[in-house]
Short mmCIF file of N, CA and C in Angstrom, two decimals:
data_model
loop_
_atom_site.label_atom_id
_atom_site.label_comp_id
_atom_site.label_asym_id
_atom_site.label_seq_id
_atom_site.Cartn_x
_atom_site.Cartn_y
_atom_site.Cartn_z
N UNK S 1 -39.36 -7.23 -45.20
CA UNK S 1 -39.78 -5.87 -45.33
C UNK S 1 -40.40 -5.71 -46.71
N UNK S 2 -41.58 -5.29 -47.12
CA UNK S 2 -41.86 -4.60 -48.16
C UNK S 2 -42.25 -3.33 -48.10
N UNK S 3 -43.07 -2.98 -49.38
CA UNK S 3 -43.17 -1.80 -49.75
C UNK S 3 -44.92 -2.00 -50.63
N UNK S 4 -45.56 -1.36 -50.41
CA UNK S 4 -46.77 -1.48 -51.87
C UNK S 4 -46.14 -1.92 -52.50
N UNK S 5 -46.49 -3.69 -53.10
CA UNK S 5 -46.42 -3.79 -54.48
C UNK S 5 -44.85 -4.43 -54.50
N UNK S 6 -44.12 -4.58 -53.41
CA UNK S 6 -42.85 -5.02 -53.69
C UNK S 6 -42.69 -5.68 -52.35
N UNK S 7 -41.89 -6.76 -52.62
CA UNK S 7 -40.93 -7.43 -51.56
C UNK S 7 -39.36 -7.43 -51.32
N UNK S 8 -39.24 -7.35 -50.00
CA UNK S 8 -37.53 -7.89 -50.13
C UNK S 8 -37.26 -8.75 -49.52
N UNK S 9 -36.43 -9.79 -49.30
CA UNK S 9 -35.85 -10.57 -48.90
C UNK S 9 -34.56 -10.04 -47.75
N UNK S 10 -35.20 -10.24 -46.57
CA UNK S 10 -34.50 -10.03 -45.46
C UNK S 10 -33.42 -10.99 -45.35
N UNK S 11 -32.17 -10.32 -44.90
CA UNK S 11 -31.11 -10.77 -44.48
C UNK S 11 -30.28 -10.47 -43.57
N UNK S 12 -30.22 -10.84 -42.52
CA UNK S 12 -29.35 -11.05 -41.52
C UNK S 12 -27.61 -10.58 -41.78
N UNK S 13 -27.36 -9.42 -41.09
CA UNK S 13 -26.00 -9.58 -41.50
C UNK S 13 -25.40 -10.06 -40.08
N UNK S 14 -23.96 -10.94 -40.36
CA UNK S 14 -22.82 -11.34 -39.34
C UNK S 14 -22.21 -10.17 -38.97
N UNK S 15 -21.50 -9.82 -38.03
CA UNK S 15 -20.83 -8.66 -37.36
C UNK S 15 -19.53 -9.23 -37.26
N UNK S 16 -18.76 -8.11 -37.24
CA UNK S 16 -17.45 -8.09 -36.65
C UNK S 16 -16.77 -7.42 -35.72
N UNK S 17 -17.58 -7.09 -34.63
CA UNK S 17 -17.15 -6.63 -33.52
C UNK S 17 -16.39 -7.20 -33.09
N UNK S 18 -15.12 -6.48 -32.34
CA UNK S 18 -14.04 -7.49 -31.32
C UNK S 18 -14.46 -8.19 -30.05
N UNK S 19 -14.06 -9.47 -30.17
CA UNK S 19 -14.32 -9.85 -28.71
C UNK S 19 -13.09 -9.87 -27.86
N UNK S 20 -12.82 -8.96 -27.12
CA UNK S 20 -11.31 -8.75 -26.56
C UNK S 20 -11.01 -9.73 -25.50
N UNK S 21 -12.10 -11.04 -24.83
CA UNK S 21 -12.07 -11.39 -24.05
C UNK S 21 -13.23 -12.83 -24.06
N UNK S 22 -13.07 -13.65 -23.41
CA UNK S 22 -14.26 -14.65 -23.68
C UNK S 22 -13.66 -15.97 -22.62
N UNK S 23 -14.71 -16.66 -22.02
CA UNK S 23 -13.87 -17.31 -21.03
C UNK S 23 -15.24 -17.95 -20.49
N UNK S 24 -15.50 -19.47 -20.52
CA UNK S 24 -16.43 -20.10 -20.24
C UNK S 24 -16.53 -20.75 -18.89
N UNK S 25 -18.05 -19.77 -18.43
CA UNK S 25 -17.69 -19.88 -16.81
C UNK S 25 -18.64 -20.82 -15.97
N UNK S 26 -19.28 -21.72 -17.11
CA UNK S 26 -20.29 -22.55 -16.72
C UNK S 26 -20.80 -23.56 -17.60
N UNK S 27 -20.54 -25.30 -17.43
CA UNK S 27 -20.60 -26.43 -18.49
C UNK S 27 -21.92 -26.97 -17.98
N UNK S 28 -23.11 -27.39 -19.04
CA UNK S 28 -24.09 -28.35 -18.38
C UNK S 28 -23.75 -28.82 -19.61
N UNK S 29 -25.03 -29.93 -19.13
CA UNK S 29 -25.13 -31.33 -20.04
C UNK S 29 -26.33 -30.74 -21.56
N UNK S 30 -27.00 -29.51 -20.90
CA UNK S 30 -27.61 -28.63 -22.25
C UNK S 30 -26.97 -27.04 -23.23
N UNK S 31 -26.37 -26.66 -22.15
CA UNK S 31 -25.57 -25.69 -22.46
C UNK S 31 -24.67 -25.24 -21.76
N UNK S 32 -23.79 -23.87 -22.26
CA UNK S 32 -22.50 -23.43 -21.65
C UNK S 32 -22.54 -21.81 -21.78
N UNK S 33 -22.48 -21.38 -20.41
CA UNK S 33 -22.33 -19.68 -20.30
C UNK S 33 -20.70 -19.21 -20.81
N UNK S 34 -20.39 -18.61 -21.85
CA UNK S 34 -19.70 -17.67 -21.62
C UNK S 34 -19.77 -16.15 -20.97
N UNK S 35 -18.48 -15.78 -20.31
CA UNK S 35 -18.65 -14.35 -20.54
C UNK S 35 -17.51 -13.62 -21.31
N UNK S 36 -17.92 -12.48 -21.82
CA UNK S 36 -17.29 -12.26 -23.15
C UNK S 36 -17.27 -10.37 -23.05
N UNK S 37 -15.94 -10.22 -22.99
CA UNK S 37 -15.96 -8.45 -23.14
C UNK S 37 -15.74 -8.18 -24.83
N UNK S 38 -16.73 -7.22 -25.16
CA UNK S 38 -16.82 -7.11 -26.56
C UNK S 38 -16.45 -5.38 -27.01
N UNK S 39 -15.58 -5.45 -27.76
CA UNK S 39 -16.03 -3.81 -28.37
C UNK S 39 -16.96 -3.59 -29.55
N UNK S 40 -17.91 -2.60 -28.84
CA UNK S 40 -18.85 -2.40 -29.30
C UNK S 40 -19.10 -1.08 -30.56
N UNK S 41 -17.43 0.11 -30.69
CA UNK S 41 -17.17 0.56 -31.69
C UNK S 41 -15.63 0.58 -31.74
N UNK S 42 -15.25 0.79 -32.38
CA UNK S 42 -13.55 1.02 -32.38
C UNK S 42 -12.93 2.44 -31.64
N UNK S 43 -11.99 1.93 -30.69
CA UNK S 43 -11.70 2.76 -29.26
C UNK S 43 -12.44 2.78 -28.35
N UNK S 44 -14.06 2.23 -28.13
CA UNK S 44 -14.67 2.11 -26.95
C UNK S 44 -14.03 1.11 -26.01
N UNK S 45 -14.44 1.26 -25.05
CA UNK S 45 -14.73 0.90 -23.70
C UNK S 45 -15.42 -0.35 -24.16
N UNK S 46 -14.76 -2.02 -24.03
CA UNK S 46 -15.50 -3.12 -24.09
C UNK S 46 -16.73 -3.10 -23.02
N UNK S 47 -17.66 -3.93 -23.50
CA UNK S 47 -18.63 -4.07 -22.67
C UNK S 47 -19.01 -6.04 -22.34
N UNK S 48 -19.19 -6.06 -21.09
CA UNK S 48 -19.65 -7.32 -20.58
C UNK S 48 -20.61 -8.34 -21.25
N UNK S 49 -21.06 -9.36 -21.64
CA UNK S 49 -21.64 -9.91 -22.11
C UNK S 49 -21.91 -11.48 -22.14
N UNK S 50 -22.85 -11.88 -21.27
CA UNK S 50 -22.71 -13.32 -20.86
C UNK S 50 -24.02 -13.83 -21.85
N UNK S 51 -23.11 -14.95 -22.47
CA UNK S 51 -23.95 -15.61 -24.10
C UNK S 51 -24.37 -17.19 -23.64
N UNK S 52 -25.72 -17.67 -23.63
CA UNK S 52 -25.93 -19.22 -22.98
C UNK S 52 -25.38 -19.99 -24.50
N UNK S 53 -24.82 -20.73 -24.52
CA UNK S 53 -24.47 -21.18 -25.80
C UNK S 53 -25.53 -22.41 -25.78
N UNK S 54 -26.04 -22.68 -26.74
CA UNK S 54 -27.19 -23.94 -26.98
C UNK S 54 -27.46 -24.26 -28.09
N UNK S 55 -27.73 -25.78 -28.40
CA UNK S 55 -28.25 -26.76 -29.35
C UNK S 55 -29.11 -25.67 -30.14
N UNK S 56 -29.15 -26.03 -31.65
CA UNK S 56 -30.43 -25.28 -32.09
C UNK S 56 -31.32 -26.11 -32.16
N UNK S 57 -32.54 -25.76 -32.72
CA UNK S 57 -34.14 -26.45 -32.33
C UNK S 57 -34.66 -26.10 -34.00
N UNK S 58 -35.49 -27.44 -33.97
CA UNK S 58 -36.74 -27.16 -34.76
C UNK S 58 -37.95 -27.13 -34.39
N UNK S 59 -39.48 -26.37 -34.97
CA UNK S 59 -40.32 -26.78 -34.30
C UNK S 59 -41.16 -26.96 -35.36
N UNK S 60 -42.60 -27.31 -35.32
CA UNK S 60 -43.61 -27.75 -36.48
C UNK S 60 -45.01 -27.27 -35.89
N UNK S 61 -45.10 -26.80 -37.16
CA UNK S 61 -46.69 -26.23 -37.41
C UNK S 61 -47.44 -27.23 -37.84
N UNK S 62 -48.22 -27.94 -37.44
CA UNK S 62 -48.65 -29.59 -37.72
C UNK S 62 -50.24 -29.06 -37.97
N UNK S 63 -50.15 -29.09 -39.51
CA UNK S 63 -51.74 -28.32 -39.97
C UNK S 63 -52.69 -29.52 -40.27
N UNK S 64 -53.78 -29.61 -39.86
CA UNK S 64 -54.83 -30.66 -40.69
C UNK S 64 -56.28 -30.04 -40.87
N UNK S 65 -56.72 -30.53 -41.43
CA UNK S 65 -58.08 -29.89 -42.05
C UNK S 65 -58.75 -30.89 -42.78
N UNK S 66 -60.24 -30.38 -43.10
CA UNK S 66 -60.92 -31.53 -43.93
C UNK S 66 -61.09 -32.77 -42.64
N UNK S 67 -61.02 -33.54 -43.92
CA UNK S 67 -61.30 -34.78 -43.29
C UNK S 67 -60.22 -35.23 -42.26
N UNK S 68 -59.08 -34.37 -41.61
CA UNK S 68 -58.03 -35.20 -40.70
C UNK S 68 -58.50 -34.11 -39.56
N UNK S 69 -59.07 -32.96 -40.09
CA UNK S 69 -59.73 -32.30 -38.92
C UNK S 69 -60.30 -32.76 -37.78
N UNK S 70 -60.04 -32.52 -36.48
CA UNK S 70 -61.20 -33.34 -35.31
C UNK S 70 -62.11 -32.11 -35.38
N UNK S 71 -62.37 -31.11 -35.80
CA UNK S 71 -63.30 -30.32 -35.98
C UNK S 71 -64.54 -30.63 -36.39
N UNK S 72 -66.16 -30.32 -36.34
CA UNK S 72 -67.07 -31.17 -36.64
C UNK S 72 -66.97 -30.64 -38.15
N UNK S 73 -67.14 -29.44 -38.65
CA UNK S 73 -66.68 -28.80 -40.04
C UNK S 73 -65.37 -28.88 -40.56
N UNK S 74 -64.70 -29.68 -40.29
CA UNK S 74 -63.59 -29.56 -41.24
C UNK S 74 -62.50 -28.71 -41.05
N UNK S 75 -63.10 -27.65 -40.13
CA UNK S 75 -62.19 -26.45 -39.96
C UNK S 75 -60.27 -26.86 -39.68
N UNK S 76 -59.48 -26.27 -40.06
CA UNK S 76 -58.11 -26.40 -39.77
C UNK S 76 -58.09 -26.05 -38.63
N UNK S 77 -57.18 -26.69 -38.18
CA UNK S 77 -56.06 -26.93 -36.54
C UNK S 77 -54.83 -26.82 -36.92
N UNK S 78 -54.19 -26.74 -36.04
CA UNK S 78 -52.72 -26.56 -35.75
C UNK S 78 -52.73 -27.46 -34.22
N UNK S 79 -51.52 -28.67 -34.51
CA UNK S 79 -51.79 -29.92 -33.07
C UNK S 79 -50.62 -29.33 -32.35
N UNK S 80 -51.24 -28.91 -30.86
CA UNK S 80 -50.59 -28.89 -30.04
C UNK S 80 -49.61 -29.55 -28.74
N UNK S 81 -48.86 -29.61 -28.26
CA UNK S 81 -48.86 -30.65 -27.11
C UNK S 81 -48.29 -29.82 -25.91
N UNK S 82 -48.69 -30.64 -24.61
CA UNK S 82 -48.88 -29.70 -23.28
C UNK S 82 -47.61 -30.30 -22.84
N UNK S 83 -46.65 -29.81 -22.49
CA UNK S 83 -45.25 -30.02 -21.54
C UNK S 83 -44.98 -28.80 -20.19
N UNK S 84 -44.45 -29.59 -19.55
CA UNK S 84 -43.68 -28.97 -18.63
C UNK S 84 -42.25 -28.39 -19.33
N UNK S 85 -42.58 -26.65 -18.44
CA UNK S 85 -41.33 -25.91 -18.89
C UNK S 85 -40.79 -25.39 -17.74
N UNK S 86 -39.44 -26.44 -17.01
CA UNK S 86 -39.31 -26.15 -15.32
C UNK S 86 -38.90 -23.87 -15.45
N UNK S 87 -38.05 -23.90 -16.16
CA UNK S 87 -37.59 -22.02 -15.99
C UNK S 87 -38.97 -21.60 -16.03
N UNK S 88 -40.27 -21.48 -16.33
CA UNK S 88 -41.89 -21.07 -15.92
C UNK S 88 -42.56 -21.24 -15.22
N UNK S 89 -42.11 -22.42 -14.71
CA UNK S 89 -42.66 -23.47 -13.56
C UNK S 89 -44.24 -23.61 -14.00
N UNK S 90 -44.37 -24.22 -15.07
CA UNK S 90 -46.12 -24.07 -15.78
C UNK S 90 -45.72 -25.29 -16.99
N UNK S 91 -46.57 -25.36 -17.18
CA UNK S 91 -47.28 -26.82 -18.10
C UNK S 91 -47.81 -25.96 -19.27
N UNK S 92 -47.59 -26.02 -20.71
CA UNK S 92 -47.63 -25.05 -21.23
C UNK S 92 -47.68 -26.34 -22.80
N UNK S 93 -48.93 -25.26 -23.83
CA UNK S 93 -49.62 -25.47 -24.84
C UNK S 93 -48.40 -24.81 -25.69
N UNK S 94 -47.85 -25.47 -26.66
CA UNK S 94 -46.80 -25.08 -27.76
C UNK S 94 -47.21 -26.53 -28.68
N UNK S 95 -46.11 -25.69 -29.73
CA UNK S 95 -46.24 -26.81 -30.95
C UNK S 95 -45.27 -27.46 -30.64
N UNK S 96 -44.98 -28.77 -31.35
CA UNK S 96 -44.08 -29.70 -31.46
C UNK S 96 -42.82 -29.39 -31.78
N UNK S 97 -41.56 -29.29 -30.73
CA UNK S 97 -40.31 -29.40 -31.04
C UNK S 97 -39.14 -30.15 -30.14
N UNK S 98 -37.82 -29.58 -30.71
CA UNK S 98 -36.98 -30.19 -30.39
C UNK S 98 -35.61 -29.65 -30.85
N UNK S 99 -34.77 -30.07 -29.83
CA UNK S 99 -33.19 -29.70 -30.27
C UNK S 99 -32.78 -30.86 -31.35
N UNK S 100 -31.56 -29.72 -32.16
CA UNK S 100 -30.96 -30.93 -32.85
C UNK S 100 -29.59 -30.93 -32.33
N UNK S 101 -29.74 -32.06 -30.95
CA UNK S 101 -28.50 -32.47 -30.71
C UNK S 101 -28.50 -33.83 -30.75
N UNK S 102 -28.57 -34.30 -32.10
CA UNK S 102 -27.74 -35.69 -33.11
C UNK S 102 -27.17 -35.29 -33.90
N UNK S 103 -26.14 -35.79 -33.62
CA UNK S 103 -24.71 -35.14 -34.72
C UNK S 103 -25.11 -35.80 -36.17
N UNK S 104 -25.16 -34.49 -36.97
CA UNK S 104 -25.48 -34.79 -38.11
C UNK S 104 -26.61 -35.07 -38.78
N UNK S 105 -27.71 -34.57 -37.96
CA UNK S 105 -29.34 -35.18 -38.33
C UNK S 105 -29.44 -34.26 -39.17
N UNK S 106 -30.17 -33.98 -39.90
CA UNK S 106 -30.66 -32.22 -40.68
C UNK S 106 -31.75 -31.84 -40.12
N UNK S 107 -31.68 -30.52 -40.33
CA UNK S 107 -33.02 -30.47 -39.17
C UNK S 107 -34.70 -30.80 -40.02
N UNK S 108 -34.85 -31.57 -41.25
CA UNK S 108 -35.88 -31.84 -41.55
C UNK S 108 -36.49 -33.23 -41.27
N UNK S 109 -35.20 -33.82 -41.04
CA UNK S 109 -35.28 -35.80 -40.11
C UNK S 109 -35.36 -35.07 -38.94
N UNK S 110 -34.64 -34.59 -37.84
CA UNK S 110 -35.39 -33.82 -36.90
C UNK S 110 -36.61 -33.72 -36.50
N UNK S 111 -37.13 -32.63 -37.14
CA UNK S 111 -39.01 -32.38 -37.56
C UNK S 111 -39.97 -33.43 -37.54
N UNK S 112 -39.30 -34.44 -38.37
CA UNK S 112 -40.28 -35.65 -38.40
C UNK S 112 -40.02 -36.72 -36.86
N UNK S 113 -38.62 -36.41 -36.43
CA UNK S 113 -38.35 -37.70 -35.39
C UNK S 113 -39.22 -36.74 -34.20
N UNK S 114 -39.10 -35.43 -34.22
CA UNK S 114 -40.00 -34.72 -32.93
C UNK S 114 -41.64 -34.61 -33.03
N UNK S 115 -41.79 -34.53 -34.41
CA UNK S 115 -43.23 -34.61 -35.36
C UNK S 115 -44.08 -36.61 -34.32
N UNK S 116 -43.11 -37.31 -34.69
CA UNK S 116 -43.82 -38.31 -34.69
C UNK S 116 -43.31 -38.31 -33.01
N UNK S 117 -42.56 -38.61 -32.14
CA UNK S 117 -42.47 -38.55 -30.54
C UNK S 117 -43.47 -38.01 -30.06
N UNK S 118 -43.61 -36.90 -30.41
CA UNK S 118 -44.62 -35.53 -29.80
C UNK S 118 -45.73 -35.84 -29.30
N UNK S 119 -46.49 -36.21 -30.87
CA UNK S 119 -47.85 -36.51 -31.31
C UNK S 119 -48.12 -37.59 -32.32
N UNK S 120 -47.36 -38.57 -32.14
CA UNK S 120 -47.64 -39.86 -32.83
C UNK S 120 -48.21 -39.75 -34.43
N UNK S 121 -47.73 -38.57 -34.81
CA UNK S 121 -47.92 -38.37 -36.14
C UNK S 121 -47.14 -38.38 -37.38
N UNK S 122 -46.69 -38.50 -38.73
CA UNK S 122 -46.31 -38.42 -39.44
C UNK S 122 -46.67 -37.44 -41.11
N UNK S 123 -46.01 -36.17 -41.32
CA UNK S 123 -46.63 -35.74 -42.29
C UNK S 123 -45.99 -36.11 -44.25
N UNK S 124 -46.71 -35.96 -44.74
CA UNK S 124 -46.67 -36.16 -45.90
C UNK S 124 -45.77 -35.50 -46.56
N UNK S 125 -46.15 -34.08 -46.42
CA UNK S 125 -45.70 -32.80 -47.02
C UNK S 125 -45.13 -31.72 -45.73
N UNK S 126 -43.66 -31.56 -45.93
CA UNK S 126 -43.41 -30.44 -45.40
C UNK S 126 -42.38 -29.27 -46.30
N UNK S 127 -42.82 -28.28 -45.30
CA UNK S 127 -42.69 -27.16 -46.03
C UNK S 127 -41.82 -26.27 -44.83
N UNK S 128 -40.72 -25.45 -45.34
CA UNK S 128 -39.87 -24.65 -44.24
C UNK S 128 -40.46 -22.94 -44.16
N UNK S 129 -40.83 -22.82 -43.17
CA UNK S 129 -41.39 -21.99 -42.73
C UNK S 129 -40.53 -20.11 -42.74
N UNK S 130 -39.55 -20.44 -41.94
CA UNK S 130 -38.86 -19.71 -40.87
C UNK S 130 -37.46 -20.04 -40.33
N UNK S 131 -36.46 -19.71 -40.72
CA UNK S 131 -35.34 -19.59 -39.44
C UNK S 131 -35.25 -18.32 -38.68
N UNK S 132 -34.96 -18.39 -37.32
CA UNK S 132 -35.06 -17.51 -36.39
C UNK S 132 -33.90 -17.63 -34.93
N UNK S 133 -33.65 -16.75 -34.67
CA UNK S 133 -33.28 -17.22 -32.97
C UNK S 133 -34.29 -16.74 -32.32
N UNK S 134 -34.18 -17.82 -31.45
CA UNK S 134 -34.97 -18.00 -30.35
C UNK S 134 -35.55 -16.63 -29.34
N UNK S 135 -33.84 -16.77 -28.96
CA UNK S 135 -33.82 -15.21 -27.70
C UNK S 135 -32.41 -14.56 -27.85
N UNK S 136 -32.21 -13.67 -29.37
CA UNK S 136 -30.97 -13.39 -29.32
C UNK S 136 -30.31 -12.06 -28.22
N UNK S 137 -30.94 -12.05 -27.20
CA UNK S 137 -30.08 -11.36 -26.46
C UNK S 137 -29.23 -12.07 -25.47
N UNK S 138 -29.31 -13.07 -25.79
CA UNK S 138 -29.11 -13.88 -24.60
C UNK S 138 -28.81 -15.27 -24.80
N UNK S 139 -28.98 -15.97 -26.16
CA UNK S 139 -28.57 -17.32 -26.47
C UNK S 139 -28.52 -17.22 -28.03
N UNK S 140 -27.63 -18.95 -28.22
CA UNK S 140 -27.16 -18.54 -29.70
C UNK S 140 -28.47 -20.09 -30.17
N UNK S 141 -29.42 -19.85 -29.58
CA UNK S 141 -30.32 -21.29 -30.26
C UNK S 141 -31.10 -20.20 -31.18
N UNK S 142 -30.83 -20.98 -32.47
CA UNK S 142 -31.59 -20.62 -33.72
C UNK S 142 -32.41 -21.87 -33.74
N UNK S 143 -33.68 -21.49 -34.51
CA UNK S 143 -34.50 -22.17 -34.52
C UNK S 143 -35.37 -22.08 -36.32
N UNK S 144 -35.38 -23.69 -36.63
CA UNK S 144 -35.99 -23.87 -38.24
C UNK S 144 -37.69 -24.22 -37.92
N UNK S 145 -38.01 -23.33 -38.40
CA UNK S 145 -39.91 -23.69 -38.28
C UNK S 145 -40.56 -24.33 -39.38
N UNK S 146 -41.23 -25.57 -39.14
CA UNK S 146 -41.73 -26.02 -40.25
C UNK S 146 -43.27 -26.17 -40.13
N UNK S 147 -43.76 -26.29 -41.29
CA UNK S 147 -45.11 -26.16 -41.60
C UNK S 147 -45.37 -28.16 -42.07
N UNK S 148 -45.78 -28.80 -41.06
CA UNK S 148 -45.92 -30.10 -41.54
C UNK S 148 -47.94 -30.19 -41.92
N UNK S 149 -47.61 -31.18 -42.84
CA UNK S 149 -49.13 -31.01 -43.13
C UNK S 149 -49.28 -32.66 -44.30
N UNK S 150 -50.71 -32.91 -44.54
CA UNK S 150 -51.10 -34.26 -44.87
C UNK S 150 -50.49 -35.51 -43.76
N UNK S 151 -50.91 -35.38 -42.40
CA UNK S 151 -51.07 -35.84 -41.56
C UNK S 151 -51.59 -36.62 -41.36
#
């Protein structure tokens, strides 16, 4: 958020709402549904709430320009790659990512092990973009965005 002339530094606050209830009603090999009755003020009426629990992800902004440009001018790109996404049922143009489910990777060895799988590339210089969740109404995958570049 800023203001003319000023910035702030956004922060996320943690909550402490009660969860009066929680009980996991579905195991895969990628994630796990809870459902979870929560109070939502003190003396309400809990409310229902089914959370996909999941791996978090990184993804990469894979910039080149100049001379690594395939552009005839030089112009900057951002490298894409085309996957299948079965919940869309479509083949779909995104940037390069990946879960970090290796115990213990950080998610900047991550970046580079999905960086180079992806698109057979390796960058020089990276830079952290962004943390985010994904789809917080509905899953707990946070996601680290990186800006890879000298490609």
């Amino acid at each position: 958020m800023s203001t003319r002339g000023q910035a702030r530094e956004l922060d996320d606050q943690r909550d402490s709402r009660q969860v009066t209830a929680s009980q996991q009603v579905w195991a895969g090999p990628i994630f796990t549904i809870q459902d979870e009755q929560i109070a939502l003020a003190p003396g309400a009426e809990p409310v229902r709430r089914q959370t996909v629990a999941h791996h978090d992800a990184v993804s990469i902004v894979a910039w080149r320009e100049g001379a690594d440009s395939s552009q005839d001018d030089g112009a900057a790109e951002i490298l894409l790659v085309r996957q299948y996404r079965h919940p869309v049922r479509a083949d779909l143009w995104e940037v390069p990512a990946g879960l970090l489910d290796v115990a213990g990777e950080a998610p900047a060895v991550a970046a580079g092990r999905e960086l180079a799988e992806e698109t057979d590339y390796e960058a020089g210089t990276w830079h952290t973009l962004v943390d985010y969740y994904a789809s917080p109404g509905f899953t707990t995958e946070g996601c680290r965005s990186f800006l890879a570049r000298d490609l």
